[in-house]
Coordinates of C-alpha atoms in Angstrom, one line a residue:
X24 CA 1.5 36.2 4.6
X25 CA 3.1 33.0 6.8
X26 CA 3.0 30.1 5.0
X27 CA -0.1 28.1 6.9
X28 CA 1.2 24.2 7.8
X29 CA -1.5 21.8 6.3
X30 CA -3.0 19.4 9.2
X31 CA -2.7 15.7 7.6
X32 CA -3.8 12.7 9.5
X33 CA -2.6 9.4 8.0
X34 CA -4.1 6.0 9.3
X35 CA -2.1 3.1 9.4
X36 CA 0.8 5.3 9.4
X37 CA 3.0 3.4 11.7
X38 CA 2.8 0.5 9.1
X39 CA 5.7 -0.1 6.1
X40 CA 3.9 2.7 3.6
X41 CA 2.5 4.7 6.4
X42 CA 6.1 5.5 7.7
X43 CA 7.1 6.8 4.3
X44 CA 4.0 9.1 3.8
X45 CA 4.5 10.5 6.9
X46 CA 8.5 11.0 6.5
X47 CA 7.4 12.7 3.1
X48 CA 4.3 15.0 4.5
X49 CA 6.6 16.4 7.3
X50 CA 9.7 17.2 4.5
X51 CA 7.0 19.1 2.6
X52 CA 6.7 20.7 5.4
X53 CA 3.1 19.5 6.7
X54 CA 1.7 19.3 10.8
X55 CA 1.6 15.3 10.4
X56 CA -1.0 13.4 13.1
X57 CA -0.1 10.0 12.6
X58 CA -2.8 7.0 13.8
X59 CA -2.0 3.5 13.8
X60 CA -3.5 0.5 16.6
X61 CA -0.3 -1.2 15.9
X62 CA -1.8 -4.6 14.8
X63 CA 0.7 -4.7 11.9
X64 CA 2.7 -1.4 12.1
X65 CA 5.5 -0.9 14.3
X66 CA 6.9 1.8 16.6
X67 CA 10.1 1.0 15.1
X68 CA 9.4 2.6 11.6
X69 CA 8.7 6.2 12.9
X70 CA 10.5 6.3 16.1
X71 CA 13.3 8.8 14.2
X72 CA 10.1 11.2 14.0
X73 CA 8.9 11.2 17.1
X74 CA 11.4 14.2 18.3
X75 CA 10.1 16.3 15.2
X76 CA 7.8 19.0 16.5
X77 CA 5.2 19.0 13.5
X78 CA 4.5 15.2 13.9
X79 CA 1.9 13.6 16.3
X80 CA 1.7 9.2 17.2
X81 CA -2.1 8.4 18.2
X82 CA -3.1 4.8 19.2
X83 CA -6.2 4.4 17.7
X84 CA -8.4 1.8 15.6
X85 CA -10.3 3.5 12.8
X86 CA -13.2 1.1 13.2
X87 CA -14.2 3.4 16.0
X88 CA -14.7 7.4 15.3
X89 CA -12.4 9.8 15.7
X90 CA -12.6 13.6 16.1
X91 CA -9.5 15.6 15.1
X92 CA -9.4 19.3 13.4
X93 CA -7.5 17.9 9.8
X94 CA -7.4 19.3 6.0
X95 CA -6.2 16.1 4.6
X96 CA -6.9 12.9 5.7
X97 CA -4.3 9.6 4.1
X98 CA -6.6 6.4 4.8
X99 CA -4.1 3.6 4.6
X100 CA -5.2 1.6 7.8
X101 CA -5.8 -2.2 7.2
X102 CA -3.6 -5.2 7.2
X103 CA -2.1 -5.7 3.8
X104 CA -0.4 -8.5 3.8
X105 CA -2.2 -12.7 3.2
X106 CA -1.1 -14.0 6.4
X107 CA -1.7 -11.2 8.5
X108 CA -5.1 -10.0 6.9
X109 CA -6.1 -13.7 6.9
X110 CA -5.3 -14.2 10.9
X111 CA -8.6 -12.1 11.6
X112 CA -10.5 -11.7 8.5
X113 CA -13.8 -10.5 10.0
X114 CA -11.4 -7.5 11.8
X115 CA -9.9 -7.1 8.2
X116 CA -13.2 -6.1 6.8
X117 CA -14.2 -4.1 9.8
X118 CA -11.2 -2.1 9.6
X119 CA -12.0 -1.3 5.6
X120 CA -15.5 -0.9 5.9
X121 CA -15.7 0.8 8.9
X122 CA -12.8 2.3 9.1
X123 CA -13.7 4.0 5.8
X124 CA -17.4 5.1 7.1
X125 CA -15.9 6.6 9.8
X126 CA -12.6 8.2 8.3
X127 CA -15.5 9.4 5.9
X128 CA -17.5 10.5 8.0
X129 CA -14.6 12.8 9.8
X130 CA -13.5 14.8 6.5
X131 CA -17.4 15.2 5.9
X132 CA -17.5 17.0 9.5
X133 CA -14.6 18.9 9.0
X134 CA -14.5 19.3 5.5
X135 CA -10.9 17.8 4.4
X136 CA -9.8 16.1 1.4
X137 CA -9.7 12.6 1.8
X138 CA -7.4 9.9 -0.1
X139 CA -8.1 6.5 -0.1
X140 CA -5.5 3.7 -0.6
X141 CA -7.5 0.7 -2.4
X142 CA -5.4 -2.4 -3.9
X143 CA -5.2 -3.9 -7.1
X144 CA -6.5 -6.8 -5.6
X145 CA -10.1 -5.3 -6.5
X146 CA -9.2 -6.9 -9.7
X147 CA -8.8 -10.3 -8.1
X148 CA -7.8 -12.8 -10.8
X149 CA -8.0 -11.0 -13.6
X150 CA -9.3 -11.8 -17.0
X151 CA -7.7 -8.7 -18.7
X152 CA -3.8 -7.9 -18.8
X153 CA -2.9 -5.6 -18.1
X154 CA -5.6 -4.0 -15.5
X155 CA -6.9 -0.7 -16.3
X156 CA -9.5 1.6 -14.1
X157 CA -12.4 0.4 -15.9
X158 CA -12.4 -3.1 -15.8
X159 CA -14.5 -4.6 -12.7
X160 CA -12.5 -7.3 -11.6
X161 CA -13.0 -11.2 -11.2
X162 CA -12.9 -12.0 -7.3
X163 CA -14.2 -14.7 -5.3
X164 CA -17.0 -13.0 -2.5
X165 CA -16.2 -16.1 -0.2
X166 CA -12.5 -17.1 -0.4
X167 CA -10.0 -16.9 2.2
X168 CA -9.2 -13.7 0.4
X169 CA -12.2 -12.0 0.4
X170 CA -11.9 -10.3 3.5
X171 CA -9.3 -8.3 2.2
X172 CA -10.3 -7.9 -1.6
X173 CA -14.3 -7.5 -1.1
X174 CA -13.4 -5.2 2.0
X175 CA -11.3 -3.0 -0.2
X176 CA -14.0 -2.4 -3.0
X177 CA -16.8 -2.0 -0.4
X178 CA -14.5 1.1 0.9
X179 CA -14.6 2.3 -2.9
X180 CA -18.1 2.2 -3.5
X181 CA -18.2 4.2 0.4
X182 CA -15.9 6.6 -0.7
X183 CA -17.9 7.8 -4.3
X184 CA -21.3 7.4 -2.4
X185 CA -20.1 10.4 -0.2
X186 CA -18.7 11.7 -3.6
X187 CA -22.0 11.7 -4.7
X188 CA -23.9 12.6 -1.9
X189 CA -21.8 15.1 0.2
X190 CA -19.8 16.5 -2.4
X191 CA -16.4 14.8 -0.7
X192 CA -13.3 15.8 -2.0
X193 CA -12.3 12.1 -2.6
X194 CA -8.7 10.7 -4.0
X195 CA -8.7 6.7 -4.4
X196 CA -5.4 5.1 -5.8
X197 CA -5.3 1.4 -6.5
X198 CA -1.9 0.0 -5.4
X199 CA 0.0 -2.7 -6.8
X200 CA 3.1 -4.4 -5.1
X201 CA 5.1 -2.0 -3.4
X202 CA 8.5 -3.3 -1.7
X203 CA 11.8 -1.3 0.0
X204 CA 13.1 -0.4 3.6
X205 CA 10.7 -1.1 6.2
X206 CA 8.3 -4.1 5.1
X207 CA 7.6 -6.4 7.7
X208 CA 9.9 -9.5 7.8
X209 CA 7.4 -11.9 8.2
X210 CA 4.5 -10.4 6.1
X211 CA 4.7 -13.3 3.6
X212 CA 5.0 -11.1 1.1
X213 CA 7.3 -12.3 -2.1
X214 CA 9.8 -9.7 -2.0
X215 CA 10.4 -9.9 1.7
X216 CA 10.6 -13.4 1.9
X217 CA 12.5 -14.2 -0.6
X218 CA 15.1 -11.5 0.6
X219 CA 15.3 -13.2 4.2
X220 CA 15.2 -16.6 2.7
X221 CA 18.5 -15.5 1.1
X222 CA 20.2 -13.7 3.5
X223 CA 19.5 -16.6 5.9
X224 CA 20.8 -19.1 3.4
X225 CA 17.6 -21.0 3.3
X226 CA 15.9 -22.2 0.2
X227 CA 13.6 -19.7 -1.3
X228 CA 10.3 -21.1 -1.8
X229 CA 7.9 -20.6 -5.1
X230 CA 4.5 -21.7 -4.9
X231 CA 3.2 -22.6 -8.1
X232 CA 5.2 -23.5 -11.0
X233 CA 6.9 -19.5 -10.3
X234 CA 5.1 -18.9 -13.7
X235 CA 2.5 -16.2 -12.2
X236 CA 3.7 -12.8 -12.6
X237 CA 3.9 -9.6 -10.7
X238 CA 5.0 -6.1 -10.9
X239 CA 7.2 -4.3 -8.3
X240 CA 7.2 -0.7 -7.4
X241 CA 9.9 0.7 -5.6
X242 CA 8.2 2.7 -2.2
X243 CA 9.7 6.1 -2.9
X244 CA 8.0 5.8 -6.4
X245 CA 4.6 5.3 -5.0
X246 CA 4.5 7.8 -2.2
X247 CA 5.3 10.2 -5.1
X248 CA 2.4 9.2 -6.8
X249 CA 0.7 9.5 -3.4
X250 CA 1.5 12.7 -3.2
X251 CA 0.6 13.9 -6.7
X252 CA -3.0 12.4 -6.8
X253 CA -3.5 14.0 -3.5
X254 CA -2.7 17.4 -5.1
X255 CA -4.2 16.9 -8.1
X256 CA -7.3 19.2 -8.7
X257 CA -10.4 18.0 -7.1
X258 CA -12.4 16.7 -10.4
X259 CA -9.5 13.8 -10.0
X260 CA -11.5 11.4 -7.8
X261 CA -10.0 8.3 -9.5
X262 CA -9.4 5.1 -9.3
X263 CA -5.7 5.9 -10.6
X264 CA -3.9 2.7 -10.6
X265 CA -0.1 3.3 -8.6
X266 CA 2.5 0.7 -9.7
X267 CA 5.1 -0.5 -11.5
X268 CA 4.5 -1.5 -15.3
X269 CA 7.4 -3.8 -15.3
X270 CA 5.9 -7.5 -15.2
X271 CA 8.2 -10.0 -14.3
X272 CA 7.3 -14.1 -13.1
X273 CA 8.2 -15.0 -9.7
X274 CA 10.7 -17.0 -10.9
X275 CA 12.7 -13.9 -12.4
X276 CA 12.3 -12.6 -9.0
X277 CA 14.0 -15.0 -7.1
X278 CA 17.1 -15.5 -9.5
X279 CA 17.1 -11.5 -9.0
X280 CA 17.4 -12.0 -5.1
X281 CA 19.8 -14.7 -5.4
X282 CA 22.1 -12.4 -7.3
X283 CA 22.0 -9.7 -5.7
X284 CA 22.4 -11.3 -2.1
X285 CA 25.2 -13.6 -3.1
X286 CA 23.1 -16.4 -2.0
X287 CA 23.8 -20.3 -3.0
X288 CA 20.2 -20.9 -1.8
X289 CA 18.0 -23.5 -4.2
X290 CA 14.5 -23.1 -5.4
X291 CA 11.8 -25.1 -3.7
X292 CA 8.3 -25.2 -5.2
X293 CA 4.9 -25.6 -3.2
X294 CA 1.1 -25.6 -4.5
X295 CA -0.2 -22.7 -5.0
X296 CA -2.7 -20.8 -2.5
X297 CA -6.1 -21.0 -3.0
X298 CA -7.3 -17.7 -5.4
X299 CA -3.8 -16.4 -5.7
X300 CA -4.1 -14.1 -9.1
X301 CA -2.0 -15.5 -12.1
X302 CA -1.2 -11.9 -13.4
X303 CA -0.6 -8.6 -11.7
X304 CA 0.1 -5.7 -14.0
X305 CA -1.1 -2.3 -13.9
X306 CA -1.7 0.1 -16.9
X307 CA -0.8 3.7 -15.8
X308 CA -2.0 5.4 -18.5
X309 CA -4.3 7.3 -16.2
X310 CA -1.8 8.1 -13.9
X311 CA 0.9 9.2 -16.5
X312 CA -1.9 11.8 -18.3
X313 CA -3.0 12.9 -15.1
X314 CA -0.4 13.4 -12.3
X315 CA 3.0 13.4 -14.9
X316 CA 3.3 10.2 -12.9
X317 CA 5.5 6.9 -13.2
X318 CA 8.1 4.9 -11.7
X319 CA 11.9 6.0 -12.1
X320 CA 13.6 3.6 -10.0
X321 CA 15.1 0.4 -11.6
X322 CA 14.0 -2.9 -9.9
X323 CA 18.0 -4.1 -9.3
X324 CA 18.6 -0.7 -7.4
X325 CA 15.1 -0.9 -5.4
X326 CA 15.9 -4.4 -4.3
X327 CA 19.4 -3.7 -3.5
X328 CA 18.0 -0.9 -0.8
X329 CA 15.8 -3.7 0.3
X330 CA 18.1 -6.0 0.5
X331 CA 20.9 -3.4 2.5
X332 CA 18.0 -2.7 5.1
X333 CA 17.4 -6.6 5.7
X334 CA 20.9 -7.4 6.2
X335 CA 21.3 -4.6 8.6
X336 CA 17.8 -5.8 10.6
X337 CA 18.9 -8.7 10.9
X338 CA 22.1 -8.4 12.0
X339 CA 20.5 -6.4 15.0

């Protein structure tokens, strides 16, 4: 019997993670349809695919339906960034809520398998360290974050309703920071900036004392973990939390940069933003028993990737 291509859609996936799903689906050897509006992804991160055959670029914004013949169906559409998810925060929500109802509402139609990427900012500032599955988060409904945290859980509670009611295969991974090749240069996001404050020789700035801490995954880490929940058999709904259990404080971060770029740049500190979470560290207990899952790159060579394709962006 011929092997029989699997049909995947994946929305947003024009954007930094998108890209890297979609690179990975079509070397597994998967008929990729790719959907992205373009508000935050760019042409530029799967233009090398556009020649392949198997792989398909619709403009489209998932807060209106869409009707496509898919088995699988990669949800990943929505601003993920502060500054751009704060720019239109009442699109922001739109584009989680509704985009999920109608991404939903598509696998119910046709059947597929459907993968939600939720954030660990469902946690918000949390009160336990490190996060695990079961705890239900301490987030502000009315901050300037909201529209992106709230937005993000709403889509949860979506996705197990149509669990519960329809039977829907469902796969929902909580991700925590995620950095390499292809983030946006001016996302705001720590990683990123500090990186181009470096190579720019500008000061890098900390906001905060740099005390808070984070922990980085490497992108070819998580798509793997993408991947494997995706594949995993069908009583794994999740929440699996996706992430890097290495915590480190913003600080350590930017004396890693500065390293590692050669930079002489000095640290400048500025207040904090309003809700930013003090901890970020995931426990992937869930994710090691259930999908033989973790992280195997090292932070110093993940950032030195990063670091190699800013230089070269840059320079162009």
């Amino acid at each position: 019997m011929k092997y029989a291509r699997k049909r995947v859609l994946v929305t947003g996936g024009a954007g930094f993670l998108g890209s890297h799903l979609c690179e990975r689906l079509l070397a597994d050897g998967h008929d990729v349809l790719c959907v992205d509006n373009f508000y935050t992804g760019s042409k530029d991160n799967i233009a090398h695919l556009l020649g392949n055959p198997y792989f398909e670029l619709i403009r489209h914004d998932v807060t209106f339906p869409l009707y496509l013949e898919v088995d699988e169906i990669f949800n990943l559409a929505c601003p993920a960034s502060p500054i751009h998810y704060q720019r239109d925060p009442v699109q922001t929500t739109k584009t989680s809520v509704h985009g999920a109802i109608n991404m939903l509402g598509l696998a119910k139609r046709v059947g597929a398998k459907i993968f939600q990427a939720s954030t660990s900012e469902v946690y918000g500032d949390p009160e336990v360290h490190p996060q695990t599955e079961d705890y239900r988060g301490s987030v502000n409904p009315i901050g300037p974050r909201a529209c992106y945290d709230e937005g993000k859980r709403c889509a949860e509670t979506l996705f197990f309703d149509y669990h519960r009611q329809h039977s829907l295969r469902i796969k929902v991974a909580r991700i925590f920071n995620t950095y390499g090749p292809r983030m946006h240069p001016d996302d705001g996001r720590v990683v990123s900036n500090f990186i181009v404050q470096a190579l720019e020789g500008r000061p890098i700035t900390i906001y905060g004392d740099g005390s808070q801490t984070r922990s980085f995954c490497f992108v070819s880490d998580l798509i793997e973990g993408f991947v494997r929940l995706m594949n995993s058999p069908d009583e794994v709904t999740g929440p699996v939390n996706l992430g890097n259990p290495r915590e480190m404080t913003i600080r350590q971060l930017a004396e890693a940069v500065i390293k590692l770029t050669g930079a002489k740049s000095e640290l400048i500190v500025k207040p904090l933003p309003a809700d930013d979470p003090m901890q970020r560290q995931p426990n992937i207990t869930k994710a090691r028993q259930l999908l033989d899952w973790q992280p195997v790159v090292e932070l110093e060579d993940g950032l030195q990737r990063t670091i190699d394709y800013f230089r070269t962006r840059l320079e162009t």
